[in-house]
Structures are given as C-alpha cells and as structure tokens.
Coordinates of C-alpha atoms and ligand atoms in Angstrom, one line a residue:
X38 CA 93.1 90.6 108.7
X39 CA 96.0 91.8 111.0
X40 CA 99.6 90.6 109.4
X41 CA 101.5 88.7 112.4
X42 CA 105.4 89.5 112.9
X43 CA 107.6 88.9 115.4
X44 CA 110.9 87.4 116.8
X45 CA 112.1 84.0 118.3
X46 CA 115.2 84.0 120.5
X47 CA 116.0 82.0 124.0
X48 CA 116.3 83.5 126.3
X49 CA 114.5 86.2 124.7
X50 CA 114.9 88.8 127.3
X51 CA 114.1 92.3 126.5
X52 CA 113.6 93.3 122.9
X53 CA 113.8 96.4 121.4
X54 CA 112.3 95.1 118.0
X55 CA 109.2 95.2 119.0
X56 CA 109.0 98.8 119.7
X57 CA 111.1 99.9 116.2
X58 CA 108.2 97.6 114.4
X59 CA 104.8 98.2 116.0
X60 CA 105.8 102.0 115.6
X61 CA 106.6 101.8 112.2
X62 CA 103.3 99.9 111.5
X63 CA 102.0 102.4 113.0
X64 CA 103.0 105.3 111.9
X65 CA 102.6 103.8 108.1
X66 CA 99.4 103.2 109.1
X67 CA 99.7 99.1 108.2
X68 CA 97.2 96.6 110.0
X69 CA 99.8 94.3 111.7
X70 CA 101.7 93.5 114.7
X71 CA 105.4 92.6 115.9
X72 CA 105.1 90.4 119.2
X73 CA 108.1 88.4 120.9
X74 CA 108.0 84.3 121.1
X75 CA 110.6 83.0 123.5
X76 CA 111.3 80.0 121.6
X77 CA 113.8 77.5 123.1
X78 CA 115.5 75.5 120.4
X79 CA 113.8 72.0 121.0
X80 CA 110.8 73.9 119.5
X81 CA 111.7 75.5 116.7
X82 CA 110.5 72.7 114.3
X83 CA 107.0 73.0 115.6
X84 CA 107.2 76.9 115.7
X85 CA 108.4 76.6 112.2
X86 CA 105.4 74.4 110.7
X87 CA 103.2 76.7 112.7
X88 CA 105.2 80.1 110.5
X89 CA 104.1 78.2 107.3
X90 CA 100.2 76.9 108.8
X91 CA 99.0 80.7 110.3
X92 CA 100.6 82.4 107.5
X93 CA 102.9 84.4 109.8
X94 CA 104.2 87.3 107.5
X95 CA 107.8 87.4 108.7
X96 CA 110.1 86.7 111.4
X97 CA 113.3 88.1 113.3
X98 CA 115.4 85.4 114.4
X99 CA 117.9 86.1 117.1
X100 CA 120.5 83.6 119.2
X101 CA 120.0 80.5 119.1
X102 CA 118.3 80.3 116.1
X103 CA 120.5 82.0 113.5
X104 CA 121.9 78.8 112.1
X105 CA 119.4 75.9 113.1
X106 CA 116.5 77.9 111.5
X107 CA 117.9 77.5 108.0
X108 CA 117.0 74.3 107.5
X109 CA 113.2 75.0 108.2
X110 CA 113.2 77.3 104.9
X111 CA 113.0 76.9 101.2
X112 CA 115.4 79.7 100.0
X113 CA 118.2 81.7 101.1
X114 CA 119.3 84.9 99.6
X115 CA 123.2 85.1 99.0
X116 CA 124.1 87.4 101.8
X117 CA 122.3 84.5 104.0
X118 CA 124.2 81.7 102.5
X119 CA 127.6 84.0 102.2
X120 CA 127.3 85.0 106.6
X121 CA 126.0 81.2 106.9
X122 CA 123.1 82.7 109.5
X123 CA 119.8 84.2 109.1
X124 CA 118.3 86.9 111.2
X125 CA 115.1 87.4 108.8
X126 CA 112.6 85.2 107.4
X127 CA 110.1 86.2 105.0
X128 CA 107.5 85.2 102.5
X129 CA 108.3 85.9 98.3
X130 CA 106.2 83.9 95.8
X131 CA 104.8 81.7 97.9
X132 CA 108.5 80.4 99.3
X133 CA 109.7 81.0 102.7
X134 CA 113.1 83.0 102.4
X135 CA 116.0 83.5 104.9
X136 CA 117.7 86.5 104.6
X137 CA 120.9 88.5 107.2
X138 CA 119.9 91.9 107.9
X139 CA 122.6 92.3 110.5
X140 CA 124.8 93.1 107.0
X141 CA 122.6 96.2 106.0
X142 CA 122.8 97.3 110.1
X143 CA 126.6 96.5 110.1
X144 CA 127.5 98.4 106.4
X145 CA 124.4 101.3 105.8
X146 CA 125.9 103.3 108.7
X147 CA 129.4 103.3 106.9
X148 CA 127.8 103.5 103.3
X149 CA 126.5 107.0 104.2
X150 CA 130.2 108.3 105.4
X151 CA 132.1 110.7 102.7
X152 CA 134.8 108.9 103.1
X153 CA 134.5 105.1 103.7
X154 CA 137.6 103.9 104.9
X155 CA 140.0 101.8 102.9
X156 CA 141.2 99.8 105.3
X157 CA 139.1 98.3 108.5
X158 CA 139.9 96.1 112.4
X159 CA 137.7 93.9 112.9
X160 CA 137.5 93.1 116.6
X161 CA 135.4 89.5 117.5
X162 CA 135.7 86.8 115.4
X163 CA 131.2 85.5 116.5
X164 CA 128.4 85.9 114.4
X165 CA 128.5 89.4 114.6
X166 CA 131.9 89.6 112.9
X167 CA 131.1 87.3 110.0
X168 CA 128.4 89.8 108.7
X169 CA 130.7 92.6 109.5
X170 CA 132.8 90.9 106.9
X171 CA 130.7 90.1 104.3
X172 CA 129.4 93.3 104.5
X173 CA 132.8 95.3 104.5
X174 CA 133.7 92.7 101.6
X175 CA 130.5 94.3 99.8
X176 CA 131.8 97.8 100.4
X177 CA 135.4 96.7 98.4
X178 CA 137.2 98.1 102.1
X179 CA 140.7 97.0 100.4
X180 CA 142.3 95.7 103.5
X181 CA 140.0 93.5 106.1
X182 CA 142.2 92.2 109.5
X183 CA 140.5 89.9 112.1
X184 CA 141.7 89.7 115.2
X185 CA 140.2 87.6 118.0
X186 CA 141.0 86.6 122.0
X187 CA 140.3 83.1 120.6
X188 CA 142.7 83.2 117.3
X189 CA 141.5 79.8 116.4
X190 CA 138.1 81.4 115.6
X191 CA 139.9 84.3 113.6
X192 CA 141.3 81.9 111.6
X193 CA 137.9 80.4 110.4
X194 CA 137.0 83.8 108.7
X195 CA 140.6 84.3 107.9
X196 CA 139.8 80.9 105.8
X197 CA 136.5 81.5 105.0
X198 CA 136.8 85.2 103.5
X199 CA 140.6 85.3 102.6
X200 CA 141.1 88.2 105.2
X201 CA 144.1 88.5 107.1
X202 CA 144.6 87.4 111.0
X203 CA 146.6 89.0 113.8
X204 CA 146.8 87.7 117.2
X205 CA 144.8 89.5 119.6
X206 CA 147.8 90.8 122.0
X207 CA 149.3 92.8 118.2
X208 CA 146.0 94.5 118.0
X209 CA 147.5 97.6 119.1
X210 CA 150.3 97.8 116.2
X211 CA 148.2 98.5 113.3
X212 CA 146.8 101.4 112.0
X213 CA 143.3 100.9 110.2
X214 CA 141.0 103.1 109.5
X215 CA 138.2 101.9 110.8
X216 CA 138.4 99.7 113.9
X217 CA 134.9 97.6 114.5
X218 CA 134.3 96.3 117.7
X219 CA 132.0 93.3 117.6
X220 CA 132.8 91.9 121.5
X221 CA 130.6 92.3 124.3
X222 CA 133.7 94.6 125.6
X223 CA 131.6 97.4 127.0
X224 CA 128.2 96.3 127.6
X225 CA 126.7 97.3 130.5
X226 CA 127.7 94.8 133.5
X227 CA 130.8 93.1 134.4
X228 CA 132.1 94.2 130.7
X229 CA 131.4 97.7 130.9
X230 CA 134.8 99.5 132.5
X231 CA 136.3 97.4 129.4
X232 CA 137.3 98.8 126.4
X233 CA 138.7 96.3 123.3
X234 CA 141.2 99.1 122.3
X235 CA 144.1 100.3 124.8
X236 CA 146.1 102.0 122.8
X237 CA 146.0 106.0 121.2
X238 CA 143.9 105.7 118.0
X239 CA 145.4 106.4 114.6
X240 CA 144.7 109.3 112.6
X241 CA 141.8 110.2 111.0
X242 CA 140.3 107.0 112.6
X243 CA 136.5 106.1 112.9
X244 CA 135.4 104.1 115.3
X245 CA 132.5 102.0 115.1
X246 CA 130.9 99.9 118.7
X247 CA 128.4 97.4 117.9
X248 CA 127.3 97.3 121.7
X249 CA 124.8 99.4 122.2
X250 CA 124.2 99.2 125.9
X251 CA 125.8 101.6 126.8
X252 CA 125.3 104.0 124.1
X253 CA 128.6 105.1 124.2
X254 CA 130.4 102.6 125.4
X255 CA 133.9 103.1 127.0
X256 CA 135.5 102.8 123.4
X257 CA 133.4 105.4 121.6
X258 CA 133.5 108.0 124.5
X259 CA 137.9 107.7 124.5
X260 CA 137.6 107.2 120.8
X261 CA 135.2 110.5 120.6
X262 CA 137.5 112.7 122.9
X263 CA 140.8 111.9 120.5
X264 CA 138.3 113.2 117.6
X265 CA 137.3 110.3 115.8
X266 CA 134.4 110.0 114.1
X267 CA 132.5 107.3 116.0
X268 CA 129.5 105.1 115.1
X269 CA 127.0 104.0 118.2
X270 CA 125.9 100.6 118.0
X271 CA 122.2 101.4 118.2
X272 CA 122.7 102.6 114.2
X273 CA 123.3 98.7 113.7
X274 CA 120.4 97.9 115.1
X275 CA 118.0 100.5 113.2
X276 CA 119.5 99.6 110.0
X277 CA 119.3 95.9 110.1
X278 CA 115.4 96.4 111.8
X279 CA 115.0 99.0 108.9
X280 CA 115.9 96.5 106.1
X281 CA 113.5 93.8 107.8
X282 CA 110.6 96.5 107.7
X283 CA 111.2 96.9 104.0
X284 CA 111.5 93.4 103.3
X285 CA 108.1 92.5 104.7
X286 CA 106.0 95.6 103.8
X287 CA 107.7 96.8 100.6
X288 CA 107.5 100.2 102.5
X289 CA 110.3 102.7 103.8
X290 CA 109.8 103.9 107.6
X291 CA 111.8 106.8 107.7
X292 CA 115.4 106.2 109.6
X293 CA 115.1 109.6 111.6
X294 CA 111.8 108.9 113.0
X295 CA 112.7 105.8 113.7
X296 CA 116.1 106.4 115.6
X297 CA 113.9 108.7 117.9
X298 CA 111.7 105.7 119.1
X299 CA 114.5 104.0 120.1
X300 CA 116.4 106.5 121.9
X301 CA 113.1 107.1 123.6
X302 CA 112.9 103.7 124.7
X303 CA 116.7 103.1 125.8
X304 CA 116.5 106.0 127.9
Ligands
NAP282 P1 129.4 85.8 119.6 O1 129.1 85.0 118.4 O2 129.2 85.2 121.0 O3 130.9 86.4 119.5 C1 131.4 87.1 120.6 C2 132.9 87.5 120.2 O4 133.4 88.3 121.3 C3 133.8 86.3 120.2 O5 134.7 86.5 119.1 C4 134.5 86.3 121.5 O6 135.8 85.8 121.5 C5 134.6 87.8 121.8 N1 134.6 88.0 123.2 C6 133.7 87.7 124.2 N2 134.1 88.1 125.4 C7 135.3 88.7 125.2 C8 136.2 89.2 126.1 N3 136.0 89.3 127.5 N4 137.4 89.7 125.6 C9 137.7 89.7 124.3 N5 136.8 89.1 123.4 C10 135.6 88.6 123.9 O7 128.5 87.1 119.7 P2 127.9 88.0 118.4 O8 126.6 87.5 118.1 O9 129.0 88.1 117.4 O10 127.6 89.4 119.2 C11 128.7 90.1 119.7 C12 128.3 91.4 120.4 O11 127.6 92.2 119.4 C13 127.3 91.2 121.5 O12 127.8 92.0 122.6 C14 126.0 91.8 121.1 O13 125.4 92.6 122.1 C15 126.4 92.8 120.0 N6 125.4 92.8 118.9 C16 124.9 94.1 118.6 C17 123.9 94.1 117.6 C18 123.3 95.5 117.2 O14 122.3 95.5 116.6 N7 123.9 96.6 117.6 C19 123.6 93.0 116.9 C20 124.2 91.8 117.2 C21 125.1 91.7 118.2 P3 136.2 84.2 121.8 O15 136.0 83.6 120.4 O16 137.5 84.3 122.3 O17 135.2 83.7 122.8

C-alpha cells in the first residue's frame, strides 16, 4: 500500500516540501506520497486522531502548529523538548514521536565547514532562532550572542540557553564569526531592500541567511562581495527536509540531487 506523508500549516501557501519529498520517493524508488493539508489550528485535534486511525507514516509540521501539536504525541526526542517545537512527526515502535529537524537544516550546513566558527550572532530571537541555538549549542560554538528588535524576546533565550544578549541598535559593535540572520529581513516583498546587517563585516566572517526567497538575499550578496563565505538559506531547508526523509524511510536521498530539485523549482 502507498505510505501517506505530508505537511499541515495555515495558511499553508506554497510549499516546497512536497517537491524535495515526492522526488526523493521517487527517485529511491519508494511507493509513497508527500501531499499538503492546510490545516487551521481548531482542527488539528481531529487531524491528529485521523494521523494515528489511517496510519499516516509521518508529518511536516509548519506555523501554527509547531508548539500545539506536541501535545497530540506520545514521545518527544531531546532536540524537540530542548527547541520546545516540533517540525517532524513520525512513527517508532508503535509510538508517535515529535522530533525538530529545523536543528539538522540550521547546523549540517556549518558542520561540513573546515573551520566552524568559534564564536556566532544570532539575529531574531522566533522559532527560528531557538533551533539555531540549540543547534550552535550542539556544535560547542564557544561564544553564542542574541540580539533582537524586540530585546524582551532575546532575553527569553538569553534565560533559557545561558547565551548572552545585546540590544539590537549595538549589533554592529561586535565582531563574531558567524553572523546568522533568522529575520524575515530580506525576503522578497516589503522586506527585501532590507538587510539585518549595516555595517562592514568582520574578518574572515561567514555569513549565513535563513531567508531563502531571495536566494541571495541583500545580506548574502553585500556579505559575498566583502568575501565572506556565505550560506543561502535554501541549505536550511534541504537539510532539515533531508533529515525528515531519513527519519521516515531509514534511507539517504542524496543532498546534491536533491539541492538541484529545488533550485529547479525556485527558479
Ligand atoms: P518568528 O518566530 O516570527 O520570528 C521572527 C523574528 O524576526 C523575531 O525575532 C522578530 O523580532 C524578527 N523580525 C521580524 N520582522 C523584523 C524586522 N522588520 N526587523 C527586525 N527584526 C524583525 O519567525 P521564525 O519562524 O523564527 O522564522 C524567521 C524567518 O526564517 C522567516 O523569514 C522564515 O521565512 C525563515 N525560515 C526559513 C527556513 C528555511 O528552511 N530556510 C525555516 C524556517 C524559517 P520581534 O521579536 O521584534 O518581532
């Protein structure tokens, strides 16, 4: 029988997960399919008795649902329970598991550098910028720094993950080096002209944009011209979509091949 997967979100507009799935089913050659379920959040308790009933094999969970949907499941893997969201659900031992992929999307990109750097900005202080933490924690990057528009939010993950705070308008004064932008600052629309970082970039610098519509966003094509070493938000995306794959097949679809399914579909 044909293994059902797919993602809940509202609004659920459009969703590159599907494509990055139903390609790697295919190409793996696995009977199953990916589909999106705009799911507004007075329906999630239904939708989440009907995950257990049909046997659904596993589920991307996007906003709203990151939070609400973790009380729907039976287990949560540490990652989960350390961000305090789930972007995954999956079946192990008969259970229903919540897992936060975002972390792999977020960290895999930097695990592959040389050098990973030793010291790291975290711009945003959402959901974004909690796995970015945890995940940065994971690496041992020595020195973490939030700093948000909204310092009161900083402050949270400041408390949270014993990281240090610095008001948004001193953003410019320090010298990491890595500087992670996990604002909308960028994305296409009204955002786009914006960049989160004004300032030269320190030495040696890499530069890593979350937002990856644009591509390269205002940020990574100023960042790339200085000669930093940049990081295009669309890796995020493949890695975290990567590790779901892997979680719910047991099987590796090759990053390359996968990375050229999505730029064909972006563009
Ligand atoms: P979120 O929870 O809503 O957090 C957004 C953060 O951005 C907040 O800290 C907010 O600050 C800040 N922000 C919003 N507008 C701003 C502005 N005009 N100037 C300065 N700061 C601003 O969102 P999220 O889930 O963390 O996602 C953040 C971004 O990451 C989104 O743009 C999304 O597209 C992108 N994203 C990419 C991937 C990927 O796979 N590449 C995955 C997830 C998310 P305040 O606290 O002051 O409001």
């Amino acid at each position: 029988m044909t293994q059902r997967y797919g993602i809940i979100g509202w609004p659920l507009g459009h969703t590159l997960s599907p494509t990055l799935h139903n390609s790697g089913f295919k190409t793996l050659g696995i009977d199953a399919e990916y589909v999106a379920w705009p799911l507004e959040p007075l329906g999630l308790s239904d939708f989440m008795a009907r995950f257990r009933d049909e046997e659904i094999q596993g589920l991307s969970v996007t906003i709203p649902h990151k939070r609400s949907v973790m009380k729907y499941l039976d287990e949560m893997t540490f990652r989960a329970k350390s961000v305090g969201a789930v972007n995954t659900v999956f079946w192990k031992d008969d259970l229903v598991w919540g897992e936060n992929t975002d972390v792999n999307g977020l960290i895999d990109p930097l695990a592959k550098m040389r050098n990973v750097p030793k010291t790291a900005l975290v711009l945003g202080a959402g959901g974004a910028a909690r796995a970015a933490v945890v995940g940065l924690q994971e690496l041992e990057v020595g020195e973490i720094i939030v700093c948000n528009r909204t310092r009161s939010k900083a402050e949270i993950l400041g408390h949270d993950f014993n990281v240090r705070v610095v008001d948004w308008e001193k953003r410019h004064e320090l010298a990491p080096g890595l500087i992670l932008n996990t604002t909308p600052l960028g994305m296409s629309g009204e955002l786009e002209t914006l960049s989160p970082w004004e300032a030269d970039f320190p030495r040696g610098c890499v530069v890593y944009d979350i937002v990856y519509n644009p591509l390269r966003t205002r940020l990574l094509a100023e960042a790339r011209e200085k000669g930093c070493e940049i990081i295009e938000g669309i890796e995020m995306f493949l890695h975290q979509g990567l590790a779901q794959f892997r979680l719910w097949t047991g099987r590796e679809y090759d990053a390359q091949a996968a990375r050229r399914v999505l730029l064909e579909a972006l563009s």
